[in-house]
Amino acid sequence: MSDRELSCSNTAGQFMDRGRMNQNGVVQPLLTDLYQITMAYAYWKSGKTDDHAVFDLFFRTNPFHGEFTIFAGLDECLKFLDSFHYSDSDIEYLKQTLPEGTENEFFDYLGNLTAKDVTLYAIDEGTVAFPRVPIIKVEGPLIIVQLLETTLLTLVNYASLMATNAARYRMVAGKHVNLLEFGLRRAQGPDGGLSASKYSYIGGFDGTSNVLAGKLFNIPVKGTHAHAYITSFSGIGELKTRLLKHKSTGVTGDLLELAVQYRQALSQLLDVSMEESSEGELAAMVSYAIAFPDGFMALVDTYDVKRSGLLNFSAVALALNDLGYRAVGVRIDSGDLAYLSCLARETFERVGEHFKVPWFSKLTIVASNDINEDTILSLNEQGHKIDCFGIGTHLVTCQRQPALGCVYKLVEINGQPRIKLSQDVEKVTMPGHKNAFRLYSADGHALIDLLQKVTEPPPAVGQKVLCRHPFQESKRAYVIPSHVESLYKIYWQNGKICQPLPRLEQVRERVQMSLKTLRNDHKRTLNPTPYKVAVSDNLYNFIHDLWLQNAPIGELS
């Protein structure tokens, strides 16, 4: 455990070891690109230690062909600022790594650097964000804010991508279907797995299979068993125990005997031959039910859902019921999920009615098996009966788009604006220290995000505001907002966090509240309406004047 594993207590899970920090120990000043440190030396050598800079962290395009992004990762950025310091071993490593001739005084300078002179502005974590609107602004001494670049980007890029992906799954699944993240084994390493669990929960998932994520972040942990448990039994003769005490009376009953009796009756009811069903599967389910009588959920597709899995599960579930317990449900991990879920629901309804067990018809049906957004949309069209999706690979690896593409650009130095030009207009930066506002219509929906120079007065409710496309002169409109939201808060200043950090559950709630402010056509999966981001007339003219000043004048000959 390194000395950097410091945590903000308000995000720690309830089972966090006392004194143990909740910041990832990998997140430290050396988690950066080498050029950040070589630039820092060049700045230092050039006498720029007193220069004051402003950087914008933003993205250029929404992911997954959508029209919104969920901002996430802010709490980790603040923990990083709080612990920013080069250790003695860091300095020794840099002395060996930087080119020969790097002056020792520079290493002394690095050894004394902290983030106390940095100011960080950000939108609230869990808020919907849009291209070109900075989600974080960093202001402070040039060298230190330059050194923060790569680390801040790695903390925000995947977190925001993951939260956005999860939010999209939540939207297509609907409010009444549970979503569980099952992706640890397929994630990009252990840190990727933990981040996926954390930010899928923020985006709207209900739980994770990742036990460490449950401990660190207080996320509900869920799981059943693998096919290996079923196939580890070949027959009922392998059962070492078959007895279970009644939940209420304490009288011991033979769960296997009861299950075998029910299996025979169910075979006739469901028109399924017992000879076709697996005895090993029955033994495995009895064994698992004895281990977890109050949480019995079983995989039913190891052999055949219709001819074996549902028959054996229903027999064991009815036997549990005789002993005072209620089974939870089944998981289907292969095959035609729409058809098999409907078959399972129909089976449970028939069994519940026949044996006068009303709750049986409402047993939970969980589906897994390489599920993605399109799979859920297709299942919705087919009228599935699934109560819960377990989603792994496509969720945690963000297979539809593996990176968000946030960038970190210098926009002001010593009070003077800076602009980066490009033949690709999308890569031209918007210079200067800016404020951002979200303007709302009378029905409560977000209309447009407006960027202004910090010296401009904020837009006022009920007053006409000219909103312009930052680069296309003819695209402009007047907006009369019914509500104006200032997007930025100061989250870090004078060496400390300035805002109370919400719990993970509160960020999760904010995601859903923020999404409700968008019109449905902005959120739809296919061909969503683009959300407008604009600049004030003042900022528009400022950008284009600076563009002309900095663009080289060609010469024809």
Coordinates of C-alpha atoms in Angstrom, one line a residue:
M1 CA 0.0 0.0 0.0
S2 CA 1.7 3.3 -1.1
D3 CA 1.6 6.6 0.7
R4 CA -0.5 7.9 -2.2
E5 CA -3.5 5.7 -1.5
L6 CA -5.3 8.6 0.2
S7 CA -9.1 8.9 0.0
C8 CA -11.9 11.4 0.5
S9 CA -13.9 9.6 3.1
N10 CA -17.2 10.6 1.6
T11 CA -16.7 8.3 -1.4
A12 CA -15.4 5.3 0.5
G13 CA -17.4 2.2 0.8
Q14 CA -18.7 1.3 4.2
F15 CA -16.3 -1.6 4.5
M16 CA -13.2 0.4 3.6
D17 CA -10.4 -0.5 6.0
R18 CA -9.8 2.2 8.6
G19 CA -6.9 4.5 7.5
R20 CA -6.8 3.0 4.1
M21 CA -7.1 5.5 1.3
N22 CA -9.6 5.3 -1.5
Q23 CA -7.5 6.8 -4.2
N24 CA -6.0 4.4 -6.7
G25 CA -2.3 4.1 -5.8
V26 CA -1.5 4.1 -9.5
V27 CA -2.8 7.7 -9.9
Q28 CA 0.3 9.8 -9.1
P29 CA 2.3 12.5 -10.9
L30 CA 4.4 10.0 -12.8
L31 CA 1.2 8.6 -14.4
T32 CA 1.8 11.0 -17.3
D33 CA 3.5 11.2 -20.7
L34 CA 7.2 12.0 -20.7
Y35 CA 6.8 15.1 -22.8
Q36 CA 4.8 16.8 -20.0
I37 CA 7.9 16.6 -17.8
T38 CA 10.3 17.6 -20.6
M39 CA 8.1 20.6 -21.4
A40 CA 8.1 21.5 -17.7
Y41 CA 11.9 21.5 -17.8
A42 CA 11.9 23.7 -20.9
Y43 CA 9.4 26.1 -19.3
W44 CA 11.6 26.2 -16.2
K45 CA 14.7 26.7 -18.2
S46 CA 13.0 29.6 -20.1
G47 CA 12.1 31.4 -16.9
K48 CA 8.4 30.8 -17.2
T49 CA 7.8 29.6 -13.6
D50 CA 5.6 32.7 -12.9
D51 CA 3.5 32.4 -16.0
H52 CA -0.2 31.9 -15.3
A53 CA -2.2 29.7 -17.7
V54 CA -5.8 28.5 -18.3
F55 CA -6.5 25.1 -19.9
D56 CA -9.8 23.7 -21.1
L57 CA -10.6 20.0 -20.9
F58 CA -13.3 19.1 -23.4
F59 CA -14.3 16.6 -26.1
R60 CA -15.2 17.2 -29.7
T61 CA -17.8 14.5 -30.5
N62 CA -20.4 12.6 -28.5
P63 CA -19.7 8.9 -28.3
F64 CA -21.7 5.9 -29.7
H65 CA -23.3 8.1 -32.4
G66 CA -25.4 9.8 -29.7
E67 CA -26.0 13.4 -28.8
F68 CA -25.1 13.4 -25.1
T69 CA -22.2 12.5 -22.8
I70 CA -22.2 11.9 -19.1
F71 CA -19.4 13.7 -17.3
A72 CA -17.6 11.4 -14.8
G73 CA -14.3 11.1 -13.0
L74 CA -14.3 14.5 -11.2
D75 CA -13.9 13.0 -7.7
E76 CA -10.8 11.1 -8.9
C77 CA -9.3 14.3 -10.4
L78 CA -9.8 16.1 -7.0
K79 CA -8.1 13.3 -5.1
F80 CA -5.2 13.5 -7.5
L81 CA -4.8 17.3 -6.9
D82 CA -5.1 16.7 -3.2
S83 CA -2.2 14.2 -3.2
F84 CA -0.1 15.8 -6.0
H85 CA 3.5 15.6 -4.9
Y86 CA 6.7 14.0 -6.3
S87 CA 8.2 11.6 -3.8
D88 CA 11.9 11.2 -3.3
S89 CA 11.9 8.0 -5.3
D90 CA 10.0 9.8 -8.1
I91 CA 12.7 12.5 -8.2
E92 CA 15.5 9.8 -8.3
Y93 CA 13.8 8.0 -11.1
L94 CA 13.4 11.3 -13.1
K95 CA 17.1 12.1 -12.6
Q96 CA 17.9 8.8 -14.3
T97 CA 15.3 9.2 -17.0
L98 CA 15.6 12.8 -18.2
P99 CA 18.5 13.6 -20.6
E100 CA 21.9 14.1 -19.2
G101 CA 22.6 17.7 -18.4
T102 CA 19.2 18.4 -16.9
E103 CA 20.0 20.8 -14.0
N104 CA 19.6 19.5 -10.5
E105 CA 17.8 22.7 -9.5
F106 CA 14.9 21.6 -11.6
F107 CA 14.5 18.5 -9.6
D108 CA 14.5 20.6 -6.4
Y109 CA 11.7 22.7 -8.0
L110 CA 9.7 19.5 -8.9
G111 CA 10.2 18.2 -5.3
N112 CA 8.5 21.3 -3.9
L113 CA 5.5 21.3 -6.4
T114 CA 2.0 20.9 -5.1
A115 CA -1.4 21.9 -6.6
K116 CA -2.1 24.6 -3.9
D117 CA -1.9 27.4 -6.5
V118 CA -4.3 25.6 -9.0
T119 CA -7.9 26.5 -9.4
L120 CA -10.2 23.9 -11.0
Y121 CA -13.6 24.7 -12.3
A122 CA -16.0 21.9 -13.4
I123 CA -19.5 21.1 -14.2
D124 CA -21.1 18.7 -11.6
E125 CA -20.2 15.1 -12.0
G126 CA -23.1 13.1 -13.4
T127 CA -24.3 16.0 -15.6
V128 CA -24.9 15.7 -19.3
A129 CA -22.2 17.4 -21.3
F130 CA -21.8 18.3 -24.9
P131 CA -18.9 18.8 -27.5
R132 CA -16.7 21.9 -27.2
V133 CA -18.1 22.9 -23.8
P134 CA -15.2 22.5 -21.3
I135 CA -16.2 20.0 -18.6
I136 CA -13.1 21.1 -16.6
K137 CA -11.2 24.4 -16.6
V138 CA -7.8 24.4 -14.9
E139 CA -6.1 27.7 -14.0
G140 CA -2.8 28.3 -12.3
P141 CA 1.0 28.3 -12.8
L142 CA 1.8 27.2 -16.3
I143 CA 4.2 24.4 -15.3
I144 CA 2.0 22.7 -12.8
V145 CA -1.2 22.9 -14.9
Q146 CA 0.8 21.5 -17.8
L147 CA 2.0 18.6 -15.7
L148 CA -1.7 17.8 -14.8
E149 CA -2.8 17.2 -18.4
T150 CA -2.3 13.5 -19.1
T151 CA -3.5 12.4 -15.7
L152 CA -6.6 14.4 -15.7
L153 CA -7.4 13.2 -19.2
T154 CA -7.0 9.5 -18.3
L155 CA -9.2 10.0 -15.2
V156 CA -12.0 11.7 -17.2
N157 CA -11.9 10.0 -20.6
Y158 CA -12.8 6.4 -19.7
A159 CA -15.0 7.4 -16.7
S160 CA -17.2 9.6 -18.9
L161 CA -17.3 7.1 -21.8
M162 CA -18.2 4.3 -19.4
A163 CA -20.9 6.3 -17.6
T164 CA -22.4 7.3 -21.0
N165 CA -22.4 3.7 -22.2
A166 CA -24.1 2.6 -19.1
A167 CA -26.7 5.4 -19.3
R168 CA -27.5 4.3 -22.9
Y169 CA -28.1 0.7 -21.7
R170 CA -30.3 2.0 -19.0
M171 CA -32.4 4.0 -21.4
V172 CA -33.0 1.1 -23.9
A173 CA -33.7 -1.4 -21.1
G174 CA -36.3 0.8 -19.4
K175 CA -36.9 1.8 -15.8
H176 CA -38.3 -1.6 -14.7
V177 CA -35.5 -3.9 -15.8
N178 CA -32.5 -4.4 -13.6
L179 CA -29.0 -4.1 -15.1
L180 CA -26.0 -5.9 -13.6
E181 CA -22.4 -5.3 -14.7
F182 CA -20.6 -8.7 -15.2
G183 CA -17.5 -7.4 -17.0
L184 CA -14.5 -7.8 -14.7
R185 CA -13.1 -10.9 -16.6
R186 CA -13.3 -9.1 -19.9
A187 CA -12.1 -5.6 -18.8
Q188 CA -8.8 -4.0 -19.7
G189 CA -7.0 -5.1 -16.7
P190 CA -7.8 -4.7 -13.0
D191 CA -8.0 -0.9 -13.0
G192 CA -10.2 -1.0 -16.0
G193 CA -12.4 -3.5 -14.3
L194 CA -12.8 -1.4 -11.1
S195 CA -13.5 1.7 -13.1
A196 CA -16.1 -0.1 -15.2
S197 CA -17.9 -1.2 -12.1
K198 CA -17.9 2.2 -10.5
Y199 CA -19.0 4.2 -13.6
S200 CA -21.5 1.7 -14.9
Y201 CA -23.2 2.1 -11.5
I202 CA -23.1 5.9 -11.9
G203 CA -24.6 5.5 -15.4
G204 CA -27.6 3.6 -14.0
F205 CA -26.7 -0.1 -13.5
D206 CA -28.1 -1.6 -10.3
G207 CA -25.1 -3.8 -9.3
T208 CA -21.9 -5.5 -10.2
S209 CA -20.4 -9.0 -9.9
N210 CA -17.1 -7.3 -8.9
V211 CA -16.6 -8.0 -5.2
L212 CA -13.7 -5.5 -4.7
A213 CA -15.8 -2.7 -6.4
G214 CA -18.6 -3.5 -3.9
K215 CA -16.2 -3.1 -1.0
L216 CA -14.5 0.1 -2.3
F217 CA -17.5 1.9 -3.6
N218 CA -20.4 0.4 -1.7
I219 CA -22.0 -0.9 -4.9
P220 CA -24.5 -3.8 -4.5
V221 CA -22.8 -7.1 -5.4
K222 CA -24.8 -9.7 -7.3
G223 CA -24.0 -13.2 -8.7
T224 CA -25.2 -16.7 -9.1
H225 CA -23.0 -19.6 -10.2
A226 CA -21.2 -20.8 -13.4
H227 CA -22.0 -23.7 -15.6
A228 CA -19.0 -25.4 -13.9
Y229 CA -21.1 -25.9 -10.8
I230 CA -23.8 -27.7 -12.7
T231 CA -21.4 -29.9 -14.6
S232 CA -19.4 -30.8 -11.5
F233 CA -22.3 -33.1 -10.5
S234 CA -23.1 -36.2 -12.6
G235 CA -25.9 -37.7 -10.4
I236 CA -27.8 -37.5 -7.2
G237 CA -25.6 -40.1 -5.7
E238 CA -22.9 -37.4 -5.4
L239 CA -24.9 -35.3 -3.0
K240 CA -23.1 -35.3 0.4
T241 CA -26.1 -33.6 2.1
R242 CA -29.8 -33.5 1.1
L243 CA -31.3 -32.2 4.4
L244 CA -32.5 -28.7 5.1
K245 CA -34.2 -27.2 8.1
H246 CA -37.6 -25.6 7.7
K247 CA -37.2 -21.8 7.8
S248 CA -39.9 -21.3 10.4
T249 CA -40.3 -24.5 12.3
G250 CA -36.7 -25.8 12.2
V251 CA -37.9 -29.3 11.4
T252 CA -35.5 -31.0 9.0
G253 CA -36.7 -32.0 5.6
D254 CA -35.2 -34.0 2.8
L255 CA -34.9 -31.4 0.0
L256 CA -33.8 -34.0 -2.6
E257 CA -36.8 -36.3 -1.9
L258 CA -39.2 -33.4 -2.2
A259 CA -37.6 -32.2 -5.4
V260 CA -37.7 -35.7 -7.0
Q261 CA -41.4 -36.0 -6.1
Y262 CA -42.1 -32.5 -7.7
R263 CA -40.0 -33.4 -10.7
Q264 CA -42.2 -36.4 -11.5
A265 CA -45.4 -34.3 -11.2
L266 CA -43.9 -31.4 -13.2
S267 CA -42.8 -33.8 -16.0
Q268 CA -46.5 -34.6 -16.7
L269 CA -47.6 -30.9 -16.2
L270 CA -45.0 -29.6 -18.6
D271 CA -45.0 -32.5 -20.9
V272 CA -41.3 -33.1 -20.5
S273 CA -39.7 -36.5 -20.2
M274 CA -37.6 -37.1 -17.0
E275 CA -35.4 -39.4 -19.1
E276 CA -34.3 -36.4 -21.2
S277 CA -33.5 -34.2 -18.2
S278 CA -30.1 -34.2 -16.4
E279 CA -29.9 -35.9 -13.0
G280 CA -26.6 -34.2 -12.4
E281 CA -28.2 -30.8 -13.0
L282 CA -30.9 -31.7 -10.4
A283 CA -28.2 -32.7 -7.9
A284 CA -26.3 -29.5 -8.5
M285 CA -29.4 -27.4 -8.0
V286 CA -30.4 -29.2 -4.8
S287 CA -26.9 -28.7 -3.5
Y288 CA -26.9 -25.0 -4.4
A289 CA -30.3 -24.5 -2.9
I290 CA -29.2 -26.1 0.4
A291 CA -26.2 -23.7 0.4
F292 CA -28.4 -20.6 -0.4
P293 CA -32.0 -21.4 0.4
D294 CA -33.0 -17.8 0.6
G295 CA -31.1 -16.8 -2.5
F296 CA -31.6 -19.7 -4.9
M297 CA -31.0 -18.6 -8.4
A298 CA -29.8 -21.1 -10.9
L299 CA -28.4 -21.3 -14.5
V300 CA -30.9 -23.4 -16.5
D301 CA -29.2 -23.6 -19.9
T302 CA -26.2 -25.9 -19.1
Y303 CA -27.9 -28.7 -21.0
D304 CA -31.3 -27.8 -22.3
V305 CA -33.6 -25.0 -20.9
K306 CA -36.9 -26.6 -22.0
R307 CA -36.2 -30.3 -21.4
S308 CA -34.0 -30.1 -18.3
G309 CA -33.2 -26.7 -16.8
L310 CA -36.7 -25.4 -16.1
L311 CA -38.0 -28.8 -15.0
N312 CA -35.2 -29.3 -12.5
F313 CA -35.3 -25.7 -11.3
S314 CA -39.0 -25.7 -10.7
A315 CA -38.8 -29.0 -8.8
V316 CA -36.2 -27.7 -6.5
A317 CA -38.0 -24.3 -6.1
L318 CA -41.2 -26.0 -5.1
A319 CA -39.3 -28.3 -2.7
L320 CA -37.8 -25.1 -1.1
N321 CA -41.3 -23.6 -0.8
D322 CA -42.4 -26.6 1.2
L323 CA -39.6 -25.8 3.7
G324 CA -40.5 -22.2 3.9
Y325 CA -38.2 -20.6 1.4
R326 CA -38.7 -18.7 -1.8
A327 CA -36.5 -19.2 -4.8
V328 CA -35.3 -16.1 -6.6
G329 CA -35.2 -17.1 -10.2
V330 CA -33.2 -18.3 -13.1
R331 CA -30.4 -17.1 -15.4
I332 CA -30.3 -17.9 -19.1
D333 CA -26.8 -17.6 -20.7
S334 CA -27.3 -18.8 -24.2
G335 CA -29.8 -19.5 -27.0
D336 CA -32.8 -17.5 -28.2
L337 CA -33.2 -15.2 -25.2
A338 CA -36.6 -13.8 -26.2
Y339 CA -38.1 -17.2 -26.8
L340 CA -36.5 -18.9 -23.8
S341 CA -37.5 -16.0 -21.5
C342 CA -41.1 -16.3 -22.7
L343 CA -41.0 -20.0 -22.2
A344 CA -39.6 -19.6 -18.7
R345 CA -42.3 -17.1 -17.8
E346 CA -45.1 -19.3 -19.2
T347 CA -43.6 -22.3 -17.3
F348 CA -43.6 -20.4 -14.0
E349 CA -47.1 -19.1 -14.5
R350 CA -48.4 -22.7 -15.2
V351 CA -46.5 -24.1 -12.2
G352 CA -47.6 -21.4 -9.9
E353 CA -51.3 -21.8 -10.9
H354 CA -51.2 -25.6 -10.7
F355 CA -49.5 -25.9 -7.3
K356 CA -51.3 -22.8 -5.9
V357 CA -48.1 -20.9 -5.4
P358 CA -48.9 -17.4 -6.7
W359 CA -45.4 -15.9 -6.3
F360 CA -44.0 -18.5 -8.6
S361 CA -45.3 -16.7 -11.6
K362 CA -43.1 -13.7 -10.7
L363 CA -39.8 -15.4 -10.4
T364 CA -36.9 -13.4 -11.7
I365 CA -35.5 -14.1 -15.2
V366 CA -32.0 -13.0 -15.8
A367 CA -30.4 -13.0 -19.2
S368 CA -26.7 -12.8 -20.1
N369 CA -24.7 -13.8 -23.2
D370 CA -22.7 -11.1 -25.0
I371 CA -25.6 -8.6 -24.7
N372 CA -25.2 -5.1 -26.2
E373 CA -27.5 -2.1 -26.9
D374 CA -28.8 -3.5 -30.2
T375 CA -29.5 -6.9 -28.5
I376 CA -31.8 -5.2 -26.0
L377 CA -33.6 -3.2 -28.6
S378 CA -34.2 -6.4 -30.6
L379 CA -35.4 -8.2 -27.5
N380 CA -37.8 -5.3 -26.8
E381 CA -39.3 -5.7 -30.2
Q382 CA -39.7 -9.5 -29.7
G383 CA -41.6 -9.0 -26.4
H384 CA -39.1 -10.7 -24.1
K385 CA -40.0 -11.5 -20.5
I386 CA -36.5 -10.7 -19.0
D387 CA -36.4 -8.9 -15.6
C388 CA -32.7 -8.4 -15.5
F389 CA -29.7 -8.2 -17.9
G390 CA -26.2 -9.2 -16.9
I391 CA -23.9 -7.4 -19.3
G392 CA -20.2 -7.7 -19.6
T393 CA -17.9 -7.4 -22.6
H394 CA -19.8 -4.8 -24.7
L395 CA -20.4 -2.7 -21.6
V396 CA -16.9 -2.5 -20.0
T397 CA -14.9 -2.4 -23.2
C398 CA -17.2 0.1 -24.9
Q399 CA -16.9 -1.9 -28.0
R400 CA -19.0 0.5 -30.1
Q401 CA -16.4 3.3 -29.4
P402 CA -13.4 2.5 -27.3
A403 CA -12.3 6.1 -26.5
L404 CA -14.1 9.4 -25.9
G405 CA -11.2 11.6 -27.1
C406 CA -11.1 14.4 -24.5
V407 CA -8.4 17.0 -25.1
Y408 CA -6.7 19.6 -22.9
K409 CA -5.9 22.8 -24.6
L410 CA -4.2 26.0 -23.6
V411 CA -6.6 28.9 -24.1
E412 CA -5.0 31.8 -22.1
I413 CA -1.6 32.7 -20.7
N414 CA -0.8 35.7 -18.6
G415 CA -4.2 37.1 -19.4
Q416 CA -3.6 36.8 -23.2
P417 CA -5.8 34.5 -25.2
R418 CA -4.3 31.6 -27.2
I419 CA -5.9 29.8 -30.2
K420 CA -4.8 26.6 -32.0
L421 CA -5.6 26.8 -35.7
S422 CA -6.1 23.9 -38.0
Q423 CA -7.3 23.2 -41.6
D424 CA -9.8 20.9 -39.8
V425 CA -12.2 23.5 -38.3
E426 CA -13.3 20.9 -35.7
K427 CA -9.8 21.2 -34.2
V428 CA -9.7 25.0 -33.9
T429 CA -9.8 25.8 -30.2
M430 CA -12.0 28.5 -28.6
P431 CA -9.6 30.9 -26.9
G432 CA -9.8 32.7 -23.6
H433 CA -11.2 32.2 -20.2
K434 CA -14.9 31.3 -20.7
N435 CA -18.1 30.7 -18.7
A436 CA -20.8 28.3 -19.8
F437 CA -24.6 28.5 -19.3
R438 CA -27.4 26.1 -20.1
L439 CA -30.5 27.8 -21.3
Y440 CA -33.9 26.1 -20.7
S441 CA -37.3 26.4 -22.4
A442 CA -40.6 27.0 -20.6
D443 CA -41.3 23.2 -20.5
G444 CA -38.1 22.6 -18.6
H445 CA -36.0 21.1 -21.4
A446 CA -32.5 22.2 -22.2
L447 CA -32.4 24.4 -25.3
I448 CA -28.8 25.2 -25.9
D449 CA -25.4 25.5 -24.1
L450 CA -23.9 29.0 -24.4
L451 CA -20.2 29.9 -24.0
Q452 CA -19.3 33.5 -23.1
K453 CA -16.2 35.4 -22.2
V454 CA -15.8 35.6 -18.4
T455 CA -16.1 39.4 -18.6
E456 CA -19.6 39.2 -20.1
P457 CA -22.7 39.5 -17.9
P458 CA -24.6 36.1 -17.7
P459 CA -27.7 35.7 -19.8
A460 CA -30.9 36.7 -18.0
V461 CA -34.3 34.9 -17.8
G462 CA -36.8 36.3 -20.2
Q463 CA -34.3 38.4 -22.1
K464 CA -33.3 37.8 -25.7
V465 CA -29.9 36.3 -26.2
L466 CA -28.1 36.0 -29.6
C467 CA -26.6 32.6 -29.8
R468 CA -24.1 31.9 -32.6
H469 CA -22.4 28.8 -34.1
P470 CA -18.7 29.2 -33.2
F471 CA -17.5 28.8 -36.8
Q472 CA -20.5 29.1 -39.2
E473 CA -21.5 32.7 -39.7
S474 CA -25.0 32.1 -40.9
K475 CA -26.0 29.8 -38.1
R476 CA -27.4 32.0 -35.3
A477 CA -30.6 32.3 -33.4
Y478 CA -32.2 34.4 -30.6
V479 CA -33.1 32.5 -27.5
I480 CA -35.3 33.7 -24.7
P481 CA -34.6 31.4 -21.8
S482 CA -37.1 30.6 -19.1
H483 CA -34.3 29.3 -16.8
V484 CA -30.5 29.9 -16.9
E485 CA -28.1 27.5 -15.3
S486 CA -24.5 28.4 -14.7
L487 CA -22.5 25.2 -15.4
Y488 CA -19.2 25.9 -13.6
K489 CA -18.4 25.6 -9.9
I490 CA -15.0 26.1 -8.3
Y491 CA -14.1 22.6 -7.0
W492 CA -10.5 23.1 -6.1
Q493 CA -8.8 26.3 -4.9
N494 CA -6.1 27.3 -2.4
G495 CA -5.1 23.7 -1.9
K496 CA -8.4 22.3 -0.9
I497 CA -11.7 20.9 -2.3
C498 CA -14.3 23.7 -2.2
Q499 CA -17.5 21.8 -2.8
P500 CA -19.1 18.9 -0.8
L501 CA -18.5 15.8 -2.9
P502 CA -21.6 13.7 -3.4
R503 CA -21.8 10.0 -2.7
L504 CA -21.8 7.6 -5.6
E505 CA -25.5 7.1 -5.2
Q506 CA -26.1 10.9 -5.4
V507 CA -24.1 11.1 -8.6
R508 CA -26.1 8.2 -10.0
E509 CA -29.3 10.1 -9.2
R510 CA -28.0 13.2 -10.9
V511 CA -27.3 11.3 -14.1
Q512 CA -31.0 10.4 -14.4
M513 CA -32.2 13.9 -13.4
S514 CA -29.8 15.5 -15.9
L515 CA -31.0 13.2 -18.7
K516 CA -34.6 14.1 -18.0
T517 CA -33.8 17.7 -18.9
L518 CA -33.1 16.6 -22.5
R519 CA -35.8 16.2 -25.1
N520 CA -36.5 12.6 -26.2
D521 CA -35.3 13.3 -29.7
H522 CA -31.8 14.2 -28.3
K523 CA -31.7 10.9 -26.5
R524 CA -33.1 8.5 -29.1
T525 CA -30.8 5.7 -30.3
L526 CA -31.3 6.1 -34.0
N527 CA -30.5 9.5 -35.7
P528 CA -30.8 11.7 -32.6
T529 CA -31.4 15.4 -33.0
P530 CA -28.1 17.3 -32.5
Y531 CA -28.0 19.4 -29.3
K532 CA -26.9 23.0 -30.0
V533 CA -23.8 24.5 -28.5
A534 CA -23.3 28.2 -29.2
V535 CA -21.1 31.2 -28.4
S536 CA -22.2 34.7 -27.6
D537 CA -21.9 37.4 -30.3
N538 CA -19.0 38.9 -28.3
L539 CA -17.1 35.6 -28.1
Y540 CA -17.8 34.9 -31.8
N541 CA -16.2 38.1 -32.9
F542 CA -13.3 37.6 -30.4
I543 CA -12.6 34.1 -31.8
H544 CA -12.6 35.3 -35.4
D545 CA -10.6 38.4 -34.8
L546 CA -7.9 36.3 -33.1
W547 CA -8.1 33.7 -35.9
L548 CA -7.3 36.4 -38.5
Q549 CA -4.5 37.8 -36.3
N550 CA -2.8 34.4 -36.0
A551 CA -3.5 32.8 -39.4
P552 CA -0.6 33.3 -41.8
I553 CA -1.2 35.2 -45.0
G554 CA -0.5 33.3 -48.1
E555 CA 1.4 34.7 -51.1
L556 CA 0.7 33.8 -54.7
S557 CA 3.4 34.1 -57.3

